[in-house]
Tab-separated table of C-alpha atoms and ligand atoms in Angstrom:
chain	number	residue	atom	x	y	z
A	45	MET	CA	-10.110	-0.318	28.542
A	46	SER	CA	-6.351	0.187	28.181
A	47	VAL	CA	-5.628	2.285	25.173
A	48	LEU	CA	-2.360	1.989	23.264
A	49	CYS	CA	-0.785	5.011	21.594
A	50	LEU	CA	1.053	4.196	18.358
A	51	PRO	CA	2.709	6.490	15.768
A	52	GLY	CA	0.664	7.463	12.741
A	53	LEU	CA	0.925	4.583	10.315
A	54	ILE	CA	2.246	4.906	6.727
A	55	ASP	CA	0.783	2.907	3.857
A	56	PRO	CA	3.268	3.031	0.922
A	57	HIS	CA	0.920	1.290	-1.562
A	58	VAL	CA	-2.600	2.696	-2.099
A	59	HIS	CA	-4.675	3.083	-5.198
A	60	VAL	CA	-6.772	6.282	-4.903
A	61	ARG	CA	-8.327	6.463	-8.440
A	62	ASP	CA	-9.494	10.149	-8.313
A	63	LEU	CA	-10.275	12.013	-11.580
A	64	GLY	CA	-11.217	9.268	-14.083
A	65	GLN	CA	-12.373	6.481	-11.690
A	66	ALA	CA	-13.654	8.376	-8.773
A	67	HIS	CA	-16.672	6.072	-8.579
A	68	LYS	CA	-14.259	3.408	-7.212
A	69	GLU	CA	-12.545	5.804	-4.787
A	70	ASP	CA	-11.300	9.446	-4.643
A	71	TRP	CA	-9.007	11.368	-2.323
A	72	ASP	CA	-11.850	12.104	-0.020
A	73	SER	CA	-13.076	8.486	0.399
A	74	ALA	CA	-9.539	6.886	0.310
A	75	THR	CA	-8.084	9.143	3.046
A	76	ALA	CA	-11.201	8.803	5.229
A	77	ALA	CA	-10.695	5.002	5.013
A	78	ALA	CA	-6.984	5.501	5.766
A	79	LEU	CA	-7.652	7.604	8.915
A	80	ALA	CA	-10.301	5.031	10.118
A	81	GLY	CA	-7.575	2.381	9.705
A	82	GLY	CA	-4.975	4.377	11.757
A	83	ILE	CA	-3.029	5.358	8.633
A	84	THR	CA	-2.000	9.049	8.538
A	85	THR	CA	0.133	8.949	5.336
A	86	VAL	CA	-0.724	7.245	2.065
A	87	LEU	CA	1.547	6.943	-1.022
A	88	ALA	CA	-0.635	6.711	-4.069
A	89	MET	CA	0.060	4.547	-7.128
A	90	PRO	CA	0.128	5.970	-10.681
A	91	ASN	CA	-2.074	3.446	-12.530
A	92	THR	CA	-4.910	5.915	-12.553
A	93	GLN	CA	-7.076	7.433	-15.270
A	94	PRO	CA	-5.237	9.364	-16.662
A	95	PRO	CA	-2.043	7.531	-15.565
A	96	ILE	CA	0.555	9.633	-13.697
A	97	VAL	CA	3.264	9.467	-16.334
A	98	ASP	CA	3.983	13.127	-17.068
A	99	ALA	CA	4.023	16.634	-15.533
A	100	ALA	CA	0.474	17.408	-16.635
A	101	ALA	CA	-1.044	14.320	-14.906
A	102	LEU	CA	1.108	14.797	-11.868
A	103	THR	CA	-0.115	18.383	-11.524
A	104	ALA	CA	-3.775	17.339	-11.928
A	105	TYR	CA	-3.423	14.632	-9.192
A	106	GLU	CA	-1.591	17.050	-6.892
A	107	GLN	CA	-4.489	19.485	-7.278
A	108	ALA	CA	-7.132	16.788	-6.662
A	109	ALA	CA	-5.263	15.645	-3.552
A	110	GLN	CA	-4.683	19.179	-2.264
A	111	ALA	CA	-8.464	19.738	-2.523
A	112	ARG	CA	-9.761	16.465	-1.115
A	113	ALA	CA	-7.190	14.527	0.872
A	114	ARG	CA	-7.945	14.329	4.617
A	115	CYS	CA	-4.546	12.770	5.584
A	116	ASP	CA	-1.016	13.255	4.347
A	117	TYR	CA	-0.042	11.813	1.012
A	118	GLY	CA	2.534	11.363	-1.749
A	119	LEU	CA	2.217	10.472	-5.422
A	120	TYR	CA	4.065	8.018	-7.357
A	121	LEU	CA	5.041	8.394	-10.979
A	122	GLY	CA	4.604	5.504	-13.503
A	123	ALA	CA	7.381	4.426	-15.940
A	124	GLY	CA	6.545	3.749	-19.502
A	125	PRO	CA	7.982	3.632	-22.974
A	126	GLY	CA	7.524	7.337	-23.656
A	127	ASN	CA	8.951	8.974	-20.542
A	128	VAL	CA	12.440	7.693	-19.870
A	129	GLY	CA	13.990	11.079	-20.304
A	130	GLY	CA	11.264	13.125	-18.693
A	131	LEU	CA	10.822	11.864	-15.187
A	132	ALA	CA	13.977	12.811	-13.310
A	133	ALA	CA	13.054	16.538	-13.305
A	134	LEU	CA	9.730	15.533	-11.584
A	135	ALA	CA	11.436	13.427	-8.885
A	136	PRO	CA	11.332	16.120	-6.101
A	137	ARG	CA	7.520	16.163	-6.425
A	138	ALA	CA	7.110	12.394	-6.410
A	139	ALA	CA	6.996	9.738	-3.672
A	140	GLY	CA	8.965	7.519	-6.139
A	141	LEU	CA	8.938	5.883	-9.514
A	142	LYS	CA	6.875	2.689	-10.024
A	143	LEU	CA	7.831	0.006	-12.602
A	144	TYR	CA	5.154	-2.396	-13.629
A	145	LEU	CA	6.851	-5.541	-14.999
A	146	ASP	CA	3.863	-7.798	-14.616
A	147	ALA	CA	0.254	-7.527	-15.932
A	148	THR	CA	-2.275	-5.988	-13.597
A	149	PHE	CA	-4.980	-3.259	-13.530
A	150	GLY	CA	-4.082	-0.408	-15.776
A	151	ASP	CA	-1.879	-0.091	-18.927
A	152	LEU	CA	1.562	0.621	-17.456
A	153	LYS	CA	3.220	-2.814	-17.969
A	154	MET	CA	6.704	-2.504	-19.496
A	155	ASP	CA	7.722	-5.417	-21.714
A	156	THR	CA	11.452	-5.043	-22.470
A	157	LEU	CA	14.687	-5.336	-20.563
A	158	ASP	CA	15.893	-2.182	-22.430
A	159	LEU	CA	13.133	-0.097	-20.863
A	160	LEU	CA	13.736	-1.582	-17.393
A	161	ALA	CA	17.446	-0.840	-17.601
A	162	ALA	CA	16.804	2.691	-19.002
A	163	HIS	CA	14.466	3.688	-16.160
A	164	CYS	CA	16.799	2.287	-13.551
A	165	ALA	CA	19.598	4.428	-14.962
A	166	ALA	CA	17.634	7.552	-15.550
A	167	TRP	CA	15.719	7.885	-12.243
A	168	PRO	CA	17.768	9.717	-9.549
A	169	ALA	CA	19.664	7.254	-7.385
A	170	ASP	CA	18.500	8.912	-4.144
A	171	ALA	CA	14.775	8.809	-5.042
A	172	PRO	CA	12.674	5.722	-4.361
A	173	LEU	CA	12.292	3.186	-7.124
A	174	LEU	CA	9.589	0.483	-6.825
A	175	ALA	CA	8.779	-2.515	-8.907
A	176	HIS	CA	5.877	-4.950	-9.327
A	177	ALA	CA	8.071	-7.872	-10.328
A	178	GLU	CA	6.935	-11.501	-9.940
A	179	GLY	CA	8.937	-14.688	-10.535
A	180	ASN	CA	11.710	-14.321	-13.120
A	181	ASN	CA	10.877	-10.537	-13.381
A	182	LEU	CA	11.970	-10.190	-9.740
A	183	ALA	CA	15.453	-11.471	-10.592
A	184	ALA	CA	15.612	-9.100	-13.511
A	185	ALA	CA	14.459	-6.091	-11.444
A	186	ILE	CA	17.001	-6.696	-8.630
A	187	LEU	CA	19.875	-7.170	-11.102
A	188	ALA	CA	18.914	-4.141	-13.243
A	189	ALA	CA	18.818	-1.899	-10.204
A	190	HIS	CA	22.109	-3.327	-8.869
A	191	LEU	CA	23.835	-2.728	-12.149
A	192	ALA	CA	22.547	0.824	-12.228
A	193	GLY	CA	24.087	1.295	-8.813
A	194	ARG	CA	20.814	1.976	-7.041
A	195	ALA	CA	18.330	0.646	-4.561
A	196	ILE	CA	14.982	-0.903	-5.446
A	197	HIS	CA	11.815	-1.680	-3.469
A	198	ILE	CA	9.761	-4.710	-4.415
A	199	VAL	CA	6.013	-4.331	-3.894
A	200	HIS	CA	3.474	-6.943	-2.740
A	201	VAL	CA	5.804	-9.975	-2.532
A	202	SER	CA	3.568	-13.072	-2.502
A	203	ARG	CA	5.492	-16.279	-2.955
A	204	ARG	CA	8.069	-18.494	-1.295
A	205	ASP	CA	10.544	-18.432	-4.166
A	206	GLU	CA	10.348	-14.631	-4.236
A	207	ILE	CA	10.873	-13.931	-0.572
A	208	GLU	CA	13.808	-16.408	-0.570
A	209	LEU	CA	15.408	-14.694	-3.533
A	210	ILE	CA	15.024	-11.384	-1.703
A	211	ARG	CA	16.596	-12.947	1.405
A	212	ALA	CA	19.496	-14.222	-0.658
A	213	ALA	CA	20.034	-10.846	-2.398
A	214	LYS	CA	19.992	-8.992	0.938
A	215	ALA	CA	22.506	-11.436	2.359
A	216	ARG	CA	24.811	-10.577	-0.588
A	217	GLY	CA	24.462	-6.908	0.095
A	218	PHE	CA	22.132	-5.944	-2.761
A	219	ALA	CA	20.136	-2.806	-1.949
A	220	VAL	CA	16.734	-4.441	-2.152
A	221	THR	CA	13.810	-3.879	0.188
A	222	CYS	CA	10.272	-5.277	0.101
A	223	GLU	CA	6.748	-5.078	1.271
A	224	VAL	CA	4.015	-7.690	1.937
A	225	CYS	CA	0.276	-7.246	1.979
A	226	PRO	CA	-2.125	-8.665	4.633
A	227	HIS	CA	-4.029	-10.706	2.020
A	228	HIS	CA	-0.975	-12.677	1.059
A	229	LEU	CA	-0.279	-13.557	4.704
A	230	PHE	CA	-3.829	-14.226	5.828
A	231	LEU	CA	-5.463	-15.727	2.687
A	232	THR	CA	-4.683	-18.512	0.258
A	233	LEU	CA	-6.111	-19.345	-3.149
A	234	ALA	CA	-7.561	-22.666	-1.993
A	235	GLY	CA	-8.808	-21.365	1.344
A	236	SER	CA	-10.049	-17.804	0.843
A	237	GLY	CA	-13.636	-18.713	0.208
A	238	LEU	CA	-13.974	-15.644	-1.951
A	239	PRO	CA	-16.338	-15.968	-4.941
A	240	ALA	CA	-14.890	-15.804	-8.457
A	241	GLY	CA	-14.382	-12.157	-9.396
A	242	TYR	CA	-13.891	-11.060	-5.820
A	243	VAL	CA	-10.856	-13.426	-5.523
A	244	GLU	CA	-9.038	-11.734	-8.372
A	245	VAL	CA	-5.944	-9.831	-7.182
A	246	ARG	CA	-2.440	-9.293	-8.489
A	247	PRO	CA	-0.208	-10.945	-7.477
A	248	ARG	CA	-2.784	-13.746	-7.113
A	249	LEU	CA	-3.430	-15.406	-3.838
A	250	ALA	CA	-0.938	-18.254	-3.483
A	251	ALA	CA	-0.587	-21.613	-1.743
A	252	ALA	CA	-0.484	-22.157	2.030
A	253	ALA	CA	3.234	-22.925	1.743
A	254	ASP	CA	3.772	-19.479	0.167
A	255	ALA	CA	1.925	-17.734	3.039
A	256	ALA	CA	3.947	-19.827	5.549
A	257	ALA	CA	7.172	-18.775	3.869
A	258	LEU	CA	6.263	-15.098	4.141
A	259	TRP	CA	5.529	-15.579	7.874
A	260	ALA	CA	8.864	-17.448	8.312
A	261	ASN	CA	10.749	-14.625	6.525
A	262	LEU	CA	9.283	-11.737	8.444
A	263	ASP	CA	12.768	-10.420	9.205
A	264	VAL	CA	13.394	-9.617	5.566
A	265	ILE	CA	10.089	-7.783	5.178
A	266	ASP	CA	10.696	-4.113	5.469
A	267	CYS	CA	7.113	-2.791	5.233
A	268	PHE	CA	3.530	-3.910	5.506
A	269	ALA	CA	1.469	-2.272	2.731
A	270	THR	CA	-2.192	-2.703	2.012
A	271	ASP	CA	-2.198	-2.433	-1.783
A	272	HIS	CA	-5.682	-0.985	-1.163
A	273	ALA	CA	-7.105	-1.519	-4.677
A	274	PRO	CA	-10.831	-0.628	-4.567
A	275	HIS	CA	-13.189	-1.820	-7.259
A	276	THR	CA	-16.986	-1.825	-6.821
A	277	ARG	CA	-19.134	-4.905	-6.151
A	278	ALA	CA	-20.754	-4.496	-9.515
A	279	GLU	CA	-17.327	-4.566	-11.207
A	280	LYS	CA	-16.205	-7.579	-9.129
A	281	GLU	CA	-19.451	-9.401	-10.128
A	282	GLY	CA	-19.306	-8.317	-13.775
A	283	PRO	CA	-18.009	-10.252	-16.850
A	284	ASN	CA	-14.466	-8.886	-16.589
A	285	PRO	CA	-13.667	-8.503	-12.875
A	286	PRO	CA	-10.714	-6.186	-12.247
A	287	PRO	CA	-8.092	-7.430	-9.759
A	288	GLY	CA	-7.714	-5.850	-6.336
A	289	TYR	CA	-8.936	-5.735	-2.739
A	290	PRO	CA	-9.684	-2.717	-0.527
A	291	GLY	CA	-7.513	-2.986	2.613
A	292	LEU	CA	-6.986	0.327	4.400
A	293	GLU	CA	-9.573	-0.262	7.040
A	294	THR	CA	-8.718	-3.809	8.045
A	295	ALA	CA	-4.902	-3.993	7.878
A	296	LEU	CA	-4.022	-2.837	11.412
A	297	ALA	CA	-6.741	-4.988	12.994
A	298	LEU	CA	-5.374	-8.069	11.193
A	299	TRP	CA	-1.909	-7.311	12.541
A	300	LEU	CA	-3.227	-6.712	15.992
A	301	THR	CA	-5.106	-10.011	15.857
A	302	ALA	CA	-1.831	-11.662	14.870
A	303	VAL	CA	-0.252	-10.060	17.949
A	304	HIS	CA	-2.907	-11.735	20.120
A	305	GLN	CA	-2.118	-15.067	18.418
A	306	GLY	CA	1.555	-14.625	19.198
A	307	ARG	CA	2.570	-14.435	15.507
A	308	LEU	CA	3.744	-10.875	15.647
A	309	THR	CA	4.688	-8.158	18.219
A	310	LEU	CA	3.621	-4.543	18.370
A	311	GLU	CA	7.255	-3.648	17.642
A	312	ASP	CA	6.977	-5.672	14.412
A	313	ILE	CA	3.956	-3.592	13.367
A	314	ILE	CA	5.554	-0.239	14.171
A	315	ALA	CA	8.827	-1.205	12.372
A	316	ARG	CA	6.875	-2.101	9.139
A	317	MET	CA	4.137	0.526	9.165
A	318	HIS	CA	5.987	3.515	10.439
A	319	THR	CA	9.762	3.414	10.902
A	320	GLY	CA	10.500	1.277	7.885
A	321	PRO	CA	8.420	3.156	5.325
A	322	ARG	CA	9.373	6.506	6.766
A	323	ARG	CA	13.026	5.712	6.165
A	324	LEU	CA	12.618	3.980	2.735
A	325	PHE	CA	10.449	6.749	1.288
A	326	ASN	CA	12.275	9.677	2.970
A	327	LEU	CA	9.081	10.917	4.659
A	328	PRO	CA	8.939	13.941	6.905
A	329	GLU	CA	7.971	13.604	10.609
A	330	GLN	CA	4.389	14.365	11.473
A	331	PRO	CA	4.607	16.352	14.691
A	332	ASP	CA	1.889	15.817	17.365
A	333	THR	CA	0.551	12.822	15.582
A	334	TRP	CA	-0.545	9.498	17.027
A	335	ILE	CA	-3.223	6.853	16.902
A	336	GLU	CA	-5.116	5.302	19.732
A	337	VAL	CA	-5.880	1.602	19.683
A	338	ASP	CA	-7.997	-0.578	21.903
A	339	PRO	CA	-6.111	-3.896	21.583
A	340	GLU	CA	-8.909	-5.915	23.257
A	341	GLN	CA	-11.867	-4.717	21.252
A	342	GLU	CA	-13.446	-7.524	19.183
A	343	TRP	CA	-15.253	-6.601	15.979
A	344	THR	CA	-16.014	-7.884	12.548
A	345	PRO	CA	-15.400	-5.906	9.341
A	346	ARG	CA	-18.515	-5.361	7.171
A	347	GLY	CA	-18.109	-4.017	3.638
A	348	ALA	CA	-21.255	-1.980	3.958
A	349	GLY	CA	-19.800	-0.033	6.918
A	350	LEU	CA	-16.511	1.004	5.242
A	351	PHE	CA	-15.494	4.473	4.265
A	352	SER	CA	-14.030	3.046	1.063
A	353	ARG	CA	-16.380	3.261	-1.972
A	354	ALA	CA	-15.496	-0.344	-2.758
A	355	GLY	CA	-18.269	-1.385	-0.331
A	356	TRP	CA	-16.809	-4.863	0.394
A	357	THR	CA	-13.904	-6.495	2.060
A	358	PRO	CA	-12.136	-9.835	1.552
A	359	PHE	CA	-12.244	-10.196	5.357
A	360	GLU	CA	-16.066	-9.792	5.685
A	361	GLY	CA	-17.191	-11.222	8.961
A	362	TRP	CA	-13.714	-12.177	10.306
A	363	PRO	CA	-13.378	-12.097	14.042
A	364	LEU	CA	-10.755	-9.457	14.659
A	365	ARG	CA	-9.307	-8.229	17.916
A	366	GLY	CA	-7.903	-4.697	18.124
A	367	ARG	CA	-9.399	-1.527	16.743
A	368	VAL	CA	-8.474	2.117	16.130
A	369	THR	CA	-10.375	4.353	18.590
A	370	GLY	CA	-8.881	7.709	17.743
A	371	VAL	CA	-6.381	9.518	15.491
A	372	THR	CA	-4.644	12.845	16.031
A	373	LEU	CA	-2.808	14.364	13.047
A	374	ARG	CA	-0.567	17.361	13.578
A	375	GLY	CA	-2.471	18.238	16.767
A	376	GLN	CA	-5.965	17.974	15.291
A	377	ARG	CA	-8.433	15.232	16.310
A	378	VAL	CA	-9.114	13.620	12.909
A	379	TYR	CA	-10.974	10.428	13.814
A	380	ASP	CA	-12.854	9.549	16.967
A	381	GLY	CA	-13.513	5.912	16.455
A	382	GLN	CA	-16.768	6.501	14.544
A	383	ALA	CA	-16.486	9.647	12.327
A	384	VAL	CA	-13.702	11.110	10.332
A	385	LEU	CA	-13.315	14.720	11.552
A	386	ALA	CA	-10.576	15.922	9.237
A	387	PRO	CA	-12.158	17.849	6.271
A	388	PRO	CA	-11.224	17.265	2.682
A	389	GLY	CA	-8.148	19.319	1.983
A	390	ALA	CA	-6.623	18.893	5.417
A	391	GLY	CA	-3.869	16.597	4.152
A	392	ARG	CA	-0.370	17.669	3.151
A	393	ASN	CA	1.867	16.512	0.351
A	394	VAL	CA	4.890	14.821	1.885
A	395	ARG	CA	6.966	16.353	-0.905
A	396	SER	CA	5.839	19.941	-0.530
A	397	ARG	CA	8.442	22.176	1.024
A	398	PRO	CA	7.655	23.663	4.317
B	152	NCD	C1	-4.176	-3.088	-8.401
B	152	NCD	C2	-5.211	-2.105	-8.877
B	152	NCD	O1	-6.423	-2.430	-8.889
B	152	NCD	O2	-4.895	-0.944	-9.171
B	152	NCD	N1	-4.710	-4.350	-8.409
B	152	NCD	C3	-4.221	-5.432	-7.705
B	152	NCD	O3	-4.811	-6.483	-7.940
B	152	NCD	N2	-3.346	-5.341	-6.852
B	152	NCD	C4	-2.901	-2.944	-9.240
B	152	NCD	C5	-1.718	-3.613	-8.618
B	152	NCD	O4	-1.230	-3.162	-7.554
B	152	NCD	O5	-1.149	-4.449	-9.223
B	153	ZN	ZN1	-1.124	-1.975	-6.103
């Protein structure tokens, strides 16, 4: 077996759900899943219960992460109607500010152009600003950030018209970056085979032409992010299924499978899961940190065997090739290919001062 050593991967889009929705996932289970997937840093979204929209909630989630996270982490703040003036002071403690312009899980959707422009102006220009912005909202987000003289990062881009708009904006020198998720590259609405409820995700799965356009525009994709959004099987099978897929434990194997198929190179993966996110989110180096991968190992993900509390995966039974066999984080062996060895509390906040 020839083992590859890669840098610790960074996932800039993870839903952890500790405190109010820990039955779906908490810092312990989310970061165990991350390490098993070769990810040594997760940046966590604010659409939690309570939502991370003020100093009190930020402090509560910082404390939960400090107690339970097994890998390194950062926390995003969420923009809303009531906090335009209050967030800039919290920027040094945050991974970035997230703007929700489209409906999804949680209550953070912002409805007015006024609010979008106000947050773009108030959030510090040197701190990361992220937007969930589909269709026309994407054009609005890019222009609002540009007029405020600042950069913006577009999360989980899923469609042809969107990636083409981002390409055009980049070509004109707009400071826009973007991420794409495995499920929008590997699954389509017509072809996923996922039952109703399970198939729900935001942005929705799209057409084969959309996935093809994402593959064709890889050069404008700055990061691969999982958008790990765990919900339990009972919730997905219930009357009001929440949108979202778990993804931390399958992402790298999907990318490595694409390398075998000649659709991607290892350098493509490292650029989008390490170098790119590290630069975009101003993340510190993790010394003595690497992951070991057996690029030939064939395996099939099974929901029941995951560290995530979701207990299912949209890639159930897929024949994948390439698997994480070990992770070393800051000199400590934290995953051995079977068990997560890092204890809860071993992780560090990427925004804490040394
Ligand atoms: C996410 C969640 O469950 O928190 N769901 C999803 O379908 N992606 C929210 C989000 O990222 O939009
Ligand atoms: Zn998300």
